[in-house]
Short mmCIF file of C-alpha atoms in Angstrom, two decimals:
data_model
loop_
_atom_site.label_atom_id
_atom_site.label_comp_id
_atom_site.label_asym_id
_atom_site.label_seq_id
_atom_site.Cartn_x
_atom_site.Cartn_y
_atom_site.Cartn_z
CA MET A 16 127.30 255.32 172.26
CA SER A 17 126.02 255.80 168.74
CA PHE A 18 123.15 254.61 166.66
CA ARG A 19 122.50 254.21 162.98
CA VAL A 20 120.20 256.36 160.89
CA ARG A 21 119.23 254.97 157.50
CA GLY A 22 121.26 256.77 154.84
CA TRP A 23 123.44 258.64 157.41
CA GLY A 24 125.53 255.83 158.84
CA SER A 25 126.61 256.10 162.45
CA VAL A 26 125.45 259.17 164.40
CA GLY A 27 127.35 260.15 167.59
CA GLY A 28 127.01 262.32 170.73
CA ALA A 29 126.17 265.93 169.84
CA LEU A 30 124.27 265.18 166.67
CA ARG A 31 122.25 262.51 168.48
CA SER A 32 121.29 265.09 171.13
CA ILE A 33 120.12 267.50 168.46
CA LEU A 34 118.11 264.82 166.72
CA LEU A 35 116.47 263.72 169.97
CA LEU A 36 115.80 267.30 170.99
CA SER A 37 114.17 268.00 167.63
CA LEU A 38 111.95 264.94 168.03
CA LEU A 39 110.91 265.93 171.55
CA SER A 40 110.58 269.69 171.03
CA PRO A 41 110.46 271.00 167.47
CA THR A 42 110.34 274.62 168.72
CA ALA A 43 113.79 274.25 170.31
CA LEU A 44 115.50 274.33 166.92
CA LEU A 45 116.49 277.63 165.38
CA TYR A 46 114.99 278.24 162.00
CA ALA A 47 113.73 281.06 159.81
CA ASP A 48 110.00 281.47 160.25
CA GLU A 49 107.62 282.83 157.68
CA VAL A 50 105.95 286.15 158.42
CA ASP A 51 102.37 286.83 157.41
CA THR A 52 102.63 289.83 155.09
CA ASP A 53 99.11 291.01 155.94
CA THR A 54 99.60 291.17 159.71
CA GLY A 55 103.40 291.37 159.98
CA VAL A 56 103.38 288.56 162.58
CA SER A 57 105.36 285.33 162.34
CA SER A 58 103.72 281.99 162.98
CA ALA A 59 106.12 281.43 165.92
CA ALA A 60 104.95 284.70 167.49
CA LEU A 61 101.34 283.67 166.99
CA ALA A 62 102.02 280.28 168.57
CA SER A 63 103.73 281.84 171.59
CA GLY A 64 101.00 284.42 172.08
CA SER A 65 103.50 287.29 172.11
CA HIS A 66 102.70 289.03 168.89
CA GLU A 67 102.16 292.65 167.98
CA THR A 68 101.85 294.02 164.49
CA ASP A 69 103.64 297.15 163.33
CA ALA A 70 100.29 298.95 163.29
CA ASP A 71 99.59 297.85 166.90
CA SER A 72 103.01 299.13 167.94
CA ARG A 73 102.49 302.51 166.26
CA ALA A 74 99.03 302.84 167.82
CA ARG A 75 100.38 301.98 171.30
CA ASN A 76 103.20 304.51 170.91
CA SER A 77 100.76 307.20 169.74
CA GLU A 78 98.54 306.59 172.78
CA ASN A 79 101.50 306.93 175.15
CA ASP A 80 102.85 310.29 174.02
CA GLY A 81 100.22 311.84 171.81
CA GLY A 82 102.47 311.59 168.76
CA PRO A 83 103.65 309.13 166.19
CA GLU A 84 107.04 308.45 167.74
CA LEU A 85 108.02 307.40 171.26
CA LEU A 86 111.48 307.94 172.70
CA ASP A 87 113.76 304.94 172.96
CA ALA A 88 113.63 303.19 176.34
CA ALA A 89 117.31 303.98 176.96
CA VAL A 90 116.72 307.68 176.26
CA GLN A 91 113.65 307.70 178.51
CA ASP A 92 115.75 306.17 181.31
CA ARG A 93 118.46 308.80 180.82
CA ILE A 94 115.89 311.61 180.95
CA ALA A 95 114.20 310.16 184.05
CA THR A 96 117.47 309.86 185.98
CA SER A 97 118.94 313.21 184.84
CA GLU A 98 118.64 316.54 186.61
CA LEU A 99 119.64 318.45 183.47
CA VAL A 100 119.00 317.64 179.81
CA ALA A 101 120.43 320.40 177.65
CA GLN A 102 122.25 321.27 174.46
CA VAL A 103 125.54 322.92 175.42
CA LYS A 104 128.43 324.57 173.59
CA ILE A 105 131.66 323.82 175.49
CA THR A 106 133.57 327.03 176.27
CA GLY A 107 136.11 325.74 178.79
CA VAL A 108 137.88 322.50 179.68
CA HIS A 109 139.62 322.21 183.06
CA ARG A 110 141.47 319.25 184.60
CA MET A 111 140.39 317.61 187.86
CA ILE A 112 143.61 316.69 189.66
CA ASP A 113 143.92 314.01 192.33
CA ASN A 114 146.44 315.50 194.80
CA ALA A 115 146.68 312.25 196.77
CA LEU A 116 147.92 310.30 193.73
CA SER A 117 150.04 313.10 192.28
CA GLU A 118 153.77 313.21 193.00
CA PRO A 119 156.43 315.84 192.28
CA GLY A 120 156.84 315.93 188.52
CA MET A 121 153.72 313.81 187.92
CA VAL A 122 150.09 314.94 187.99
CA ALA A 123 147.24 312.43 188.33
CA ILE A 124 144.18 313.57 186.38
CA LEU A 125 140.80 312.26 187.57
CA GLY A 126 138.79 313.78 184.74
CA TYR A 127 137.64 317.12 183.42
CA VAL A 128 135.33 319.94 184.45
CA TYR A 129 133.58 321.47 181.47
CA SER A 130 131.96 324.87 181.33
CA GLY A 131 129.59 325.86 178.60
CA VAL A 132 126.76 327.99 177.32
CA THR A 133 123.35 326.34 177.23
CA GLU A 134 121.58 326.67 173.92
CA LYS A 135 118.42 324.80 174.89
CA ILE A 136 117.25 323.15 178.11
CA TRP A 137 114.61 320.41 178.05
CA LYS A 138 114.83 319.42 181.71
CA GLY A 139 116.33 321.32 184.63
CA ALA A 140 116.64 324.86 185.93
CA PRO A 141 116.92 327.52 183.22
CA THR A 142 120.43 328.98 183.12
CA ASN A 143 122.76 330.47 180.53
CA LEU A 144 125.99 328.96 181.88
CA VAL A 145 126.58 325.44 183.10
CA ALA A 146 129.52 323.53 184.56
CA PHE A 147 129.66 319.74 184.76
CA ARG A 148 132.18 317.01 185.50
CA LEU A 149 133.14 313.89 183.60
CA THR A 150 135.64 311.55 185.25
CA LEU A 151 138.02 309.31 183.35
CA ASP A 152 136.54 306.35 185.25
CA ASP A 153 133.19 307.07 183.58
CA CYS A 154 134.48 308.06 180.13
CA ASP A 155 137.97 307.99 178.66
CA ARG A 156 137.03 310.42 175.87
CA LYS A 157 137.65 314.15 176.28
CA LEU A 158 134.97 316.55 175.05
CA GLU A 159 136.19 319.26 172.67
CA ARG A 160 136.09 323.01 173.33
CA GLY A 161 133.85 324.84 170.84
CA GLU A 162 131.78 321.73 170.05
CA HIS A 163 128.06 321.27 170.76
CA TYR A 164 126.83 318.39 172.92
CA LEU A 165 123.50 317.14 174.17
CA ILE A 166 124.14 316.30 177.83
CA PHE A 167 122.27 314.22 180.39
CA ALA A 168 123.67 315.34 183.76
CA LYS A 169 122.98 314.05 187.27
CA VAL A 170 123.76 315.73 190.56
CA ASP A 171 126.51 314.01 192.58
CA THR A 172 126.62 313.69 196.38
CA GLN A 173 128.26 317.12 196.68
CA GLY A 174 125.63 318.88 194.55
CA ARG A 175 127.73 319.16 191.37
CA LEU A 176 126.50 318.23 187.90
CA GLN A 177 128.14 315.00 186.72
CA LEU A 178 127.92 312.94 183.55
CA ALA A 179 127.73 309.22 184.29
CA SER A 180 129.17 307.89 181.01
CA CYS A 181 130.32 308.75 177.50
CA GLU A 182 126.73 308.18 176.33
CA ALA A 183 125.60 311.08 178.56
CA ALA A 184 127.32 313.51 176.16
CA VAL A 185 126.08 313.14 172.58
CA ALA A 186 128.08 315.12 169.99
CA GLY A 187 126.16 317.67 167.94
CA ALA A 188 126.34 315.77 164.63
CA ASP A 189 125.16 312.54 166.29
CA ALA A 190 122.38 314.28 168.25
CA ALA A 191 120.27 315.61 165.35
CA GLY A 192 117.63 312.86 165.48
CA LEU A 193 117.58 312.86 169.26
CA LEU A 194 117.09 316.64 169.39
CA GLY A 195 113.97 316.31 167.22
CA GLN A 196 112.64 313.51 169.43
CA LEU A 197 113.20 315.62 172.56
CA ASP A 198 111.39 318.60 170.98
CA ARG A 199 108.39 316.41 170.10
CA TYR A 200 108.43 314.66 173.49
CA TYR A 201 108.43 317.90 175.52
CA GLN A 202 105.94 319.72 173.26
CA GLY A 203 103.44 316.84 173.32
#
């Protein structure tokens, strides 16, 4: 079925649905909306009632942590679920071998056990040396000996420290901003 629109000729299926949808619900179409430069709020946000200006956001964040910057929600979740949050220099890398899957002449590696020296601990028991596991199921990337990492470790069912993913070990160069956020978060 099709119908005629003056100046467009015959209009069929999908386009007809879009036209009808736009007539019934103009907010269903995707379009660029103007933002009020004084308040920083778009007219669509005002219409929906879910608006917050940049100033409101900064004020809310300052109320929550006593400072100008709040940790990302993902980082807050990692901290909340971790037993140890620390900056570590890796001093040893050891393989975890699965004897059940290994055969003569072939070794099945489950992951790696890392040992390291803690340089700073934000959460967890104070200690100079730490050992933690990272399985290949959780992360296919091997951490490098001699490198610095910010780690978010959990305790597994057998009481060992375990990293749950590649994101639980942030390389030193990538962790600079996060280290500053952690310092501000734990000081405030």
